[in-house]
Short mmCIF file of C-alpha atoms in Angstrom, two decimals:
data_model
loop_
_atom_site.label_atom_id
_atom_site.label_comp_id
_atom_site.label_asym_id
_atom_site.label_seq_id
_atom_site.Cartn_x
_atom_site.Cartn_y
_atom_site.Cartn_z
CA MET A 23 0.03 0.02 -0.07
CA LEU A 24 2.93 2.52 0.85
CA PHE A 25 4.70 1.67 -2.33
CA ARG A 26 1.50 2.28 -4.41
CA SER A 27 0.98 5.44 -2.82
CA THR A 28 4.51 6.73 -3.19
CA ALA A 29 4.54 5.55 -6.89
CA THR A 30 1.22 7.29 -7.57
CA PHE A 31 2.37 10.52 -5.88
CA ALA A 32 5.73 10.50 -7.84
CA GLY A 33 3.78 10.01 -11.19
CA SER A 34 1.35 12.72 -10.27
CA MET A 35 4.24 15.11 -9.39
CA VAL A 36 5.70 14.32 -12.89
CA LEU A 37 2.51 15.35 -14.54
CA ILE A 38 2.32 18.38 -12.22
CA ILE A 39 5.88 19.43 -13.28
CA ILE A 40 5.16 19.17 -17.11
CA ALA A 41 2.05 21.17 -16.69
CA ALA A 42 3.91 23.91 -14.60
CA ILE A 43 6.59 24.09 -17.32
CA ALA A 44 3.80 24.49 -20.05
CA VAL A 45 2.08 27.18 -18.03
CA PHE A 46 5.32 29.10 -17.60
CA LEU A 47 6.33 28.91 -21.24
CA VAL A 48 2.62 30.24 -22.22
CA VAL A 49 2.63 33.01 -19.43
CA LYS A 50 6.22 34.23 -20.69
CA ALA A 51 5.65 33.69 -24.35
CA ILE A 52 2.46 35.48 -24.88
CA PRO A 53 3.45 38.99 -24.43
CA ALA A 54 6.33 38.64 -26.96
CA ILE A 55 4.19 36.95 -29.45
CA GLN A 56 1.44 39.86 -29.09
CA ASP A 57 4.21 42.52 -29.68
CA ASP A 58 5.63 40.61 -32.68
CA ASN A 59 5.07 42.60 -35.95
CA GLU A 60 5.38 39.50 -38.19
CA ASN A 61 3.46 36.19 -38.27
CA PHE A 62 5.18 34.22 -35.58
CA LEU A 63 4.59 30.74 -37.39
CA THR A 64 5.61 31.59 -40.83
CA TYR A 65 8.15 34.49 -40.56
CA LYS A 66 11.78 33.20 -41.16
CA GLU A 67 14.33 35.92 -39.52
CA TRP A 68 14.92 36.90 -35.94
CA PHE A 69 15.14 40.59 -35.12
CA THR A 70 14.20 40.93 -31.52
CA ASP A 71 16.94 43.73 -31.15
CA SER A 72 15.75 46.13 -33.69
CA ASP A 73 13.46 49.11 -33.33
CA THR A 74 10.71 46.94 -35.27
CA LYS A 75 10.43 43.85 -33.25
CA LYS A 76 9.74 40.98 -35.50
CA PHE A 77 10.69 37.27 -35.21
CA GLY A 78 9.40 33.86 -36.27
CA ILE A 79 10.05 30.24 -35.93
CA ALA A 80 9.81 28.90 -39.61
CA ALA A 81 13.59 28.71 -40.23
CA THR A 82 14.31 27.42 -36.76
CA ALA A 83 11.45 24.89 -36.80
CA PHE A 84 12.60 23.54 -40.18
CA GLY A 85 16.08 23.31 -39.19
CA THR A 86 15.12 21.32 -36.12
CA VAL A 87 13.14 18.93 -37.99
CA LEU A 88 15.66 18.54 -41.03
CA THR A 89 18.65 17.90 -38.90
CA ALA A 90 16.64 15.37 -36.87
CA ALA A 91 15.51 13.58 -39.72
CA LEU A 92 18.96 13.38 -41.32
CA ALA A 93 20.51 12.10 -37.96
CA LEU A 94 17.76 9.31 -37.85
CA LEU A 95 18.44 8.47 -41.42
CA MET A 96 22.03 7.91 -40.73
CA ALA A 97 22.00 6.64 -37.06
CA VAL A 98 19.01 4.04 -37.23
CA PRO A 99 20.28 1.47 -39.81
CA VAL A 100 23.81 1.41 -37.94
CA ALA A 101 21.91 1.16 -34.57
CA LEU A 102 19.71 -1.78 -35.68
CA GLY A 103 22.64 -3.50 -37.33
CA ILE A 104 24.72 -3.22 -33.99
CA ALA A 105 21.72 -4.28 -31.84
CA LEU A 106 21.14 -7.32 -34.06
CA CYS A 107 24.87 -8.33 -33.87
CA LEU A 108 24.97 -7.93 -30.15
CA SER A 109 21.81 -9.93 -29.49
CA HIS A 110 22.08 -12.77 -32.05
CA TYR A 111 25.52 -12.86 -33.61
CA ALA A 112 28.29 -11.85 -31.07
CA HIS A 113 29.74 -13.86 -28.42
CA ARG A 114 28.25 -13.51 -25.10
CA ARG A 115 31.22 -12.04 -23.46
CA VAL A 116 31.84 -9.76 -26.50
CA ALA A 117 28.18 -8.70 -26.61
CA THR A 118 28.34 -7.77 -22.76
CA SER A 119 31.24 -5.79 -23.18
CA LEU A 120 30.17 -3.85 -26.09
CA SER A 121 26.76 -3.17 -24.50
CA PHE A 122 28.36 -1.80 -21.61
CA VAL A 123 30.38 0.64 -23.60
CA ILE A 124 27.38 1.71 -25.77
CA ASP A 125 25.47 2.53 -22.65
CA LEU A 126 28.28 4.53 -21.40
CA LEU A 127 28.35 6.54 -24.67
CA ALA A 128 24.56 7.48 -23.84
CA ALA A 129 26.12 9.35 -20.66
CA VAL A 130 28.57 11.48 -22.42
CA PRO A 131 27.72 15.09 -22.00
CA SER A 132 26.51 16.80 -25.26
CA VAL A 133 29.14 19.50 -25.16
CA VAL A 134 31.77 16.84 -25.39
CA PHE A 135 30.07 15.64 -28.80
CA GLY A 136 29.90 19.19 -29.92
CA LEU A 137 33.49 20.06 -29.35
CA TRP A 138 34.59 16.72 -30.83
CA GLY A 139 32.42 17.31 -33.88
CA ARG A 140 33.69 20.82 -34.22
CA ASP A 141 37.39 20.41 -33.72
CA TYR A 142 37.74 16.85 -35.34
CA PHE A 143 35.00 16.40 -37.96
CA TYR A 144 35.36 19.75 -39.43
CA GLU A 145 37.89 19.13 -42.11
CA PRO A 146 36.74 15.62 -42.87
CA VAL A 147 33.16 17.03 -43.41
CA THR A 148 34.64 19.76 -45.42
CA ASN A 149 36.34 17.34 -47.79
CA LEU A 150 33.28 15.18 -47.81
CA SER A 151 31.17 18.12 -48.85
CA LYS A 152 33.56 19.16 -51.70
CA TRP A 153 33.46 15.43 -52.96
CA LEU A 154 29.77 15.52 -52.80
CA HIS A 155 29.50 18.77 -54.77
CA ASP A 156 31.85 17.69 -57.35
CA THR A 157 30.09 14.14 -57.73
CA VAL A 158 26.63 14.84 -57.46
CA GLY A 159 26.44 18.71 -57.38
CA TRP A 160 23.40 18.60 -59.68
CA LEU A 161 21.31 17.61 -56.61
CA PRO A 162 19.94 20.76 -54.89
CA ILE A 163 21.01 19.34 -51.53
CA PHE A 164 24.47 19.27 -52.46
CA GLY A 165 24.68 22.14 -54.80
CA SER A 166 26.43 24.63 -52.62
CA GLU A 167 29.71 25.89 -53.90
CA GLY A 168 31.08 26.65 -50.34
CA PRO A 169 32.56 27.66 -48.12
CA TYR A 170 32.13 24.26 -46.39
CA GLY A 171 32.39 23.41 -42.72
CA LYS A 172 29.64 24.28 -40.21
CA SER A 173 26.59 22.98 -41.85
CA VAL A 174 23.51 20.84 -41.73
CA LEU A 175 25.70 17.83 -42.71
CA LEU A 176 28.04 18.25 -39.79
CA GLY A 177 25.28 19.01 -37.25
CA SER A 178 23.33 15.83 -38.33
CA ILE A 179 26.58 13.56 -38.22
CA VAL A 180 27.26 14.58 -34.66
CA LEU A 181 23.70 14.34 -33.80
CA ALA A 182 23.45 10.94 -35.33
CA ILE A 183 26.51 9.74 -33.05
CA MET A 184 24.75 11.00 -29.91
CA ILE A 185 21.34 9.13 -30.69
CA LEU A 186 23.18 6.10 -31.78
CA PRO A 187 23.65 4.56 -28.09
CA ILE A 188 19.96 5.24 -27.27
CA VAL A 189 18.34 3.51 -30.30
CA THR A 190 21.08 0.67 -30.14
CA SER A 191 20.42 -0.02 -26.51
CA LEU A 192 16.62 -0.07 -26.79
CA SER A 193 16.54 -1.94 -29.94
CA ARG A 194 18.91 -4.77 -28.30
CA GLU A 195 16.78 -5.29 -25.58
CA VAL A 196 13.49 -5.41 -27.68
CA PHE A 197 15.32 -8.28 -29.72
CA LEU A 198 16.32 -10.09 -26.79
CA GLN A 199 12.63 -10.19 -25.70
CA THR A 200 11.69 -12.48 -28.74
CA PRO A 201 10.22 -15.68 -27.35
CA ARG A 202 12.84 -18.49 -27.92
CA GLU A 203 10.06 -20.62 -29.08
CA ASN A 204 9.35 -18.33 -32.12
CA GLN A 205 13.14 -18.39 -33.11
CA GLU A 206 13.48 -22.36 -32.61
CA ALA A 207 10.33 -22.79 -34.81
CA ALA A 208 11.57 -20.63 -37.63
CA LEU A 209 14.94 -22.44 -37.54
CA ALA A 210 13.08 -25.96 -37.44
CA LEU A 211 11.26 -24.97 -40.60
CA GLY A 212 14.79 -24.76 -42.42
CA SER A 213 15.16 -20.90 -42.15
CA THR A 214 18.66 -19.81 -41.95
CA LYS A 215 19.68 -17.30 -39.20
CA TRP A 216 19.14 -14.36 -41.14
CA GLU A 217 15.83 -15.42 -42.32
CA MET A 218 14.63 -16.40 -38.77
CA ILE A 219 15.70 -12.88 -37.52
CA ARG A 220 13.84 -11.31 -40.55
CA THR A 221 10.63 -13.51 -40.03
CA ALA A 222 10.61 -13.90 -36.29
CA VAL A 223 12.70 -11.33 -34.49
CA ILE A 224 12.07 -8.17 -36.29
CA PRO A 225 8.23 -8.52 -36.73
CA TYR A 226 7.91 -9.22 -32.83
CA GLY A 227 9.79 -6.30 -32.01
CA LYS A 228 8.81 -3.85 -34.68
CA ALA A 229 6.62 -1.74 -32.13
CA GLY A 230 9.79 -1.56 -29.86
CA ILE A 231 11.91 -0.47 -32.67
CA ILE A 232 9.52 2.18 -33.47
CA ALA A 233 9.56 3.32 -29.98
CA SER A 234 13.24 3.35 -29.69
CA VAL A 235 13.47 5.51 -33.05
CA MET A 236 10.87 8.02 -31.67
CA LEU A 237 12.82 8.39 -28.41
CA GLY A 238 15.91 8.90 -30.31
CA LEU A 239 13.99 11.49 -32.33
CA GLY A 240 13.04 13.34 -29.04
CA ARG A 241 16.51 13.53 -27.98
CA ALA A 242 17.52 14.60 -31.47
CA LEU A 243 14.85 17.46 -31.62
CA GLY A 244 15.98 18.95 -28.14
CA GLU A 245 19.75 18.76 -28.59
CA THR A 246 21.30 22.24 -27.88
CA ILE A 247 25.11 22.79 -27.38
CA ALA A 248 26.28 20.34 -30.00
CA LEU A 249 24.27 21.74 -32.73
CA ALA A 250 24.95 25.37 -31.49
CA LEU A 251 28.79 24.45 -31.99
CA THR A 252 28.48 22.78 -35.30
CA LEU A 253 25.62 24.43 -37.23
CA GLY A 254 26.21 27.69 -39.37
CA SER A 255 23.35 29.75 -37.65
CA VAL A 256 21.74 30.97 -40.71
CA PHE A 257 18.14 31.86 -40.76
CA ALA A 258 16.99 30.42 -43.99
CA ILE A 259 14.63 27.52 -45.30
CA ASN A 260 16.53 25.63 -47.91
CA TRP A 261 17.48 21.94 -48.77
CA ASP A 262 21.28 22.62 -48.95
CA PHE A 263 23.11 20.22 -46.60
CA ILE A 264 26.74 21.24 -47.37
CA GLY A 265 26.56 24.97 -47.44
CA PRO A 266 27.18 27.10 -44.35
CA GLY A 267 23.66 27.37 -42.61
CA GLY A 268 21.50 25.61 -40.47
CA ILE A 269 19.70 26.64 -37.21
CA THR A 270 17.47 24.87 -34.78
CA ILE A 271 15.23 26.18 -32.06
CA ALA A 272 17.26 24.90 -29.25
CA SER A 273 20.65 26.07 -30.70
CA ASN A 274 19.17 29.61 -31.40
CA ILE A 275 18.17 29.67 -27.71
CA ALA A 276 21.46 28.64 -26.49
CA ASN A 277 23.29 31.17 -28.83
CA ARG A 278 21.11 34.23 -28.12
CA PHE A 279 19.68 33.87 -24.48
CA GLY A 280 22.54 35.16 -22.63
CA GLU A 281 22.58 38.65 -24.64
CA ALA A 282 18.72 38.88 -25.06
CA ASP A 283 16.92 41.80 -23.49
CA GLU A 284 13.45 41.23 -21.87
CA PHE A 285 11.48 41.06 -25.10
CA GLY A 286 14.35 38.80 -26.66
CA ARG A 287 14.06 36.34 -23.91
CA GLY A 288 10.29 36.27 -24.27
CA ALA A 289 10.60 35.48 -27.77
CA LEU A 290 13.09 32.78 -27.07
CA ILE A 291 10.68 31.30 -24.71
CA ALA A 292 8.02 31.37 -27.15
CA SER A 293 10.24 29.24 -29.44
CA GLY A 294 10.80 26.98 -26.79
CA LEU A 295 7.14 26.62 -26.24
CA VAL A 296 6.90 25.32 -29.85
CA LEU A 297 9.86 22.94 -29.24
CA PHE A 298 8.22 21.79 -26.05
CA ALA A 299 4.97 21.00 -27.88
CA ILE A 300 7.12 19.13 -30.54
CA THR A 301 9.12 16.99 -28.18
CA LEU A 302 6.03 16.13 -26.01
CA VAL A 303 4.15 14.99 -29.10
CA VAL A 304 6.94 12.65 -30.12
CA ASN A 305 7.46 11.04 -26.64
CA MET A 306 3.65 10.59 -26.13
CA ALA A 307 3.52 8.83 -29.42
CA ALA A 308 6.57 6.57 -28.46
CA ARG A 309 4.64 5.65 -25.13
CA ALA A 310 1.40 4.91 -27.09
CA ILE A 311 3.04 2.48 -29.37
CA VAL A 312 4.82 0.91 -26.27
CA TYR A 313 1.45 0.53 -24.67
CA ARG A 314 -0.39 -0.60 -27.63
CA ARG A 315 2.37 -3.47 -27.85
CA ARG A 316 1.93 -4.34 -24.11
CA GLU A 317 -1.57 -4.68 -24.53
CA PHE A 318 -1.31 -7.08 -27.66
CA VAL A 319 1.24 -9.24 -25.59
CA GLY A 320 -1.26 -9.43 -22.67
CA SER A 321 -4.25 -10.42 -24.81
CA ALA A 322 -2.16 -13.04 -26.64
#
């Protein structure tokens, strides 16, 4: 009874804190939005220090979604491959050791990844950008003629490395939960190991895989310091991945909050409210997928 009451109280406090954060963001954001001389949702620029106060989240929201989507595109196939290797191919001792290292990577501060990406990935990504432009420059996403360096590509690569441990760890646990009877039945029917994985393991863990990817997406959407160090901070909506540019809601807040006046801080909080709503929707969707899968297993 005591444990149930304590758990209920703790869960209720989490909801209360989330509601309090939402109320704080709304209260602080409304005055800035009311004084904005442009459309908050569609305007691309950010001029909160000028005489004519105008700002919008179109460019920052676009950059947030774009960098997160590119990071998932790069990280998810690698993460699923590593998870399958650790759960079904690697020796138990090797898998245990590698799993421990991967779990530790999830605890590395984001500023470390940001500095690492800025100092050590800058030149390789610059060379890669030049090669992509020379090879497939006819594609708009690789059409920039430079200068290269801080770009959406660099930020997305660093972000992909950051979310890789999360997706890998959760996917590995999902694959290990596949009933042994399902795997043995597939093998008994003459399936190879890969065919067994493709027909028994992956379908069983599909909901868990989707949930792990969406949790990784939530981490990618809210990343701040690493992207502030690797993006070019250009307020524009374009599909150029290799040119100087890229801005996200979180990185814009990190770059501008310290020097902003009262109106500027309100504007940044207003953009933070949008980011809060986006991440809340993503995490709720992930929890809904996990809950549906749990009910399916229980009914079975």
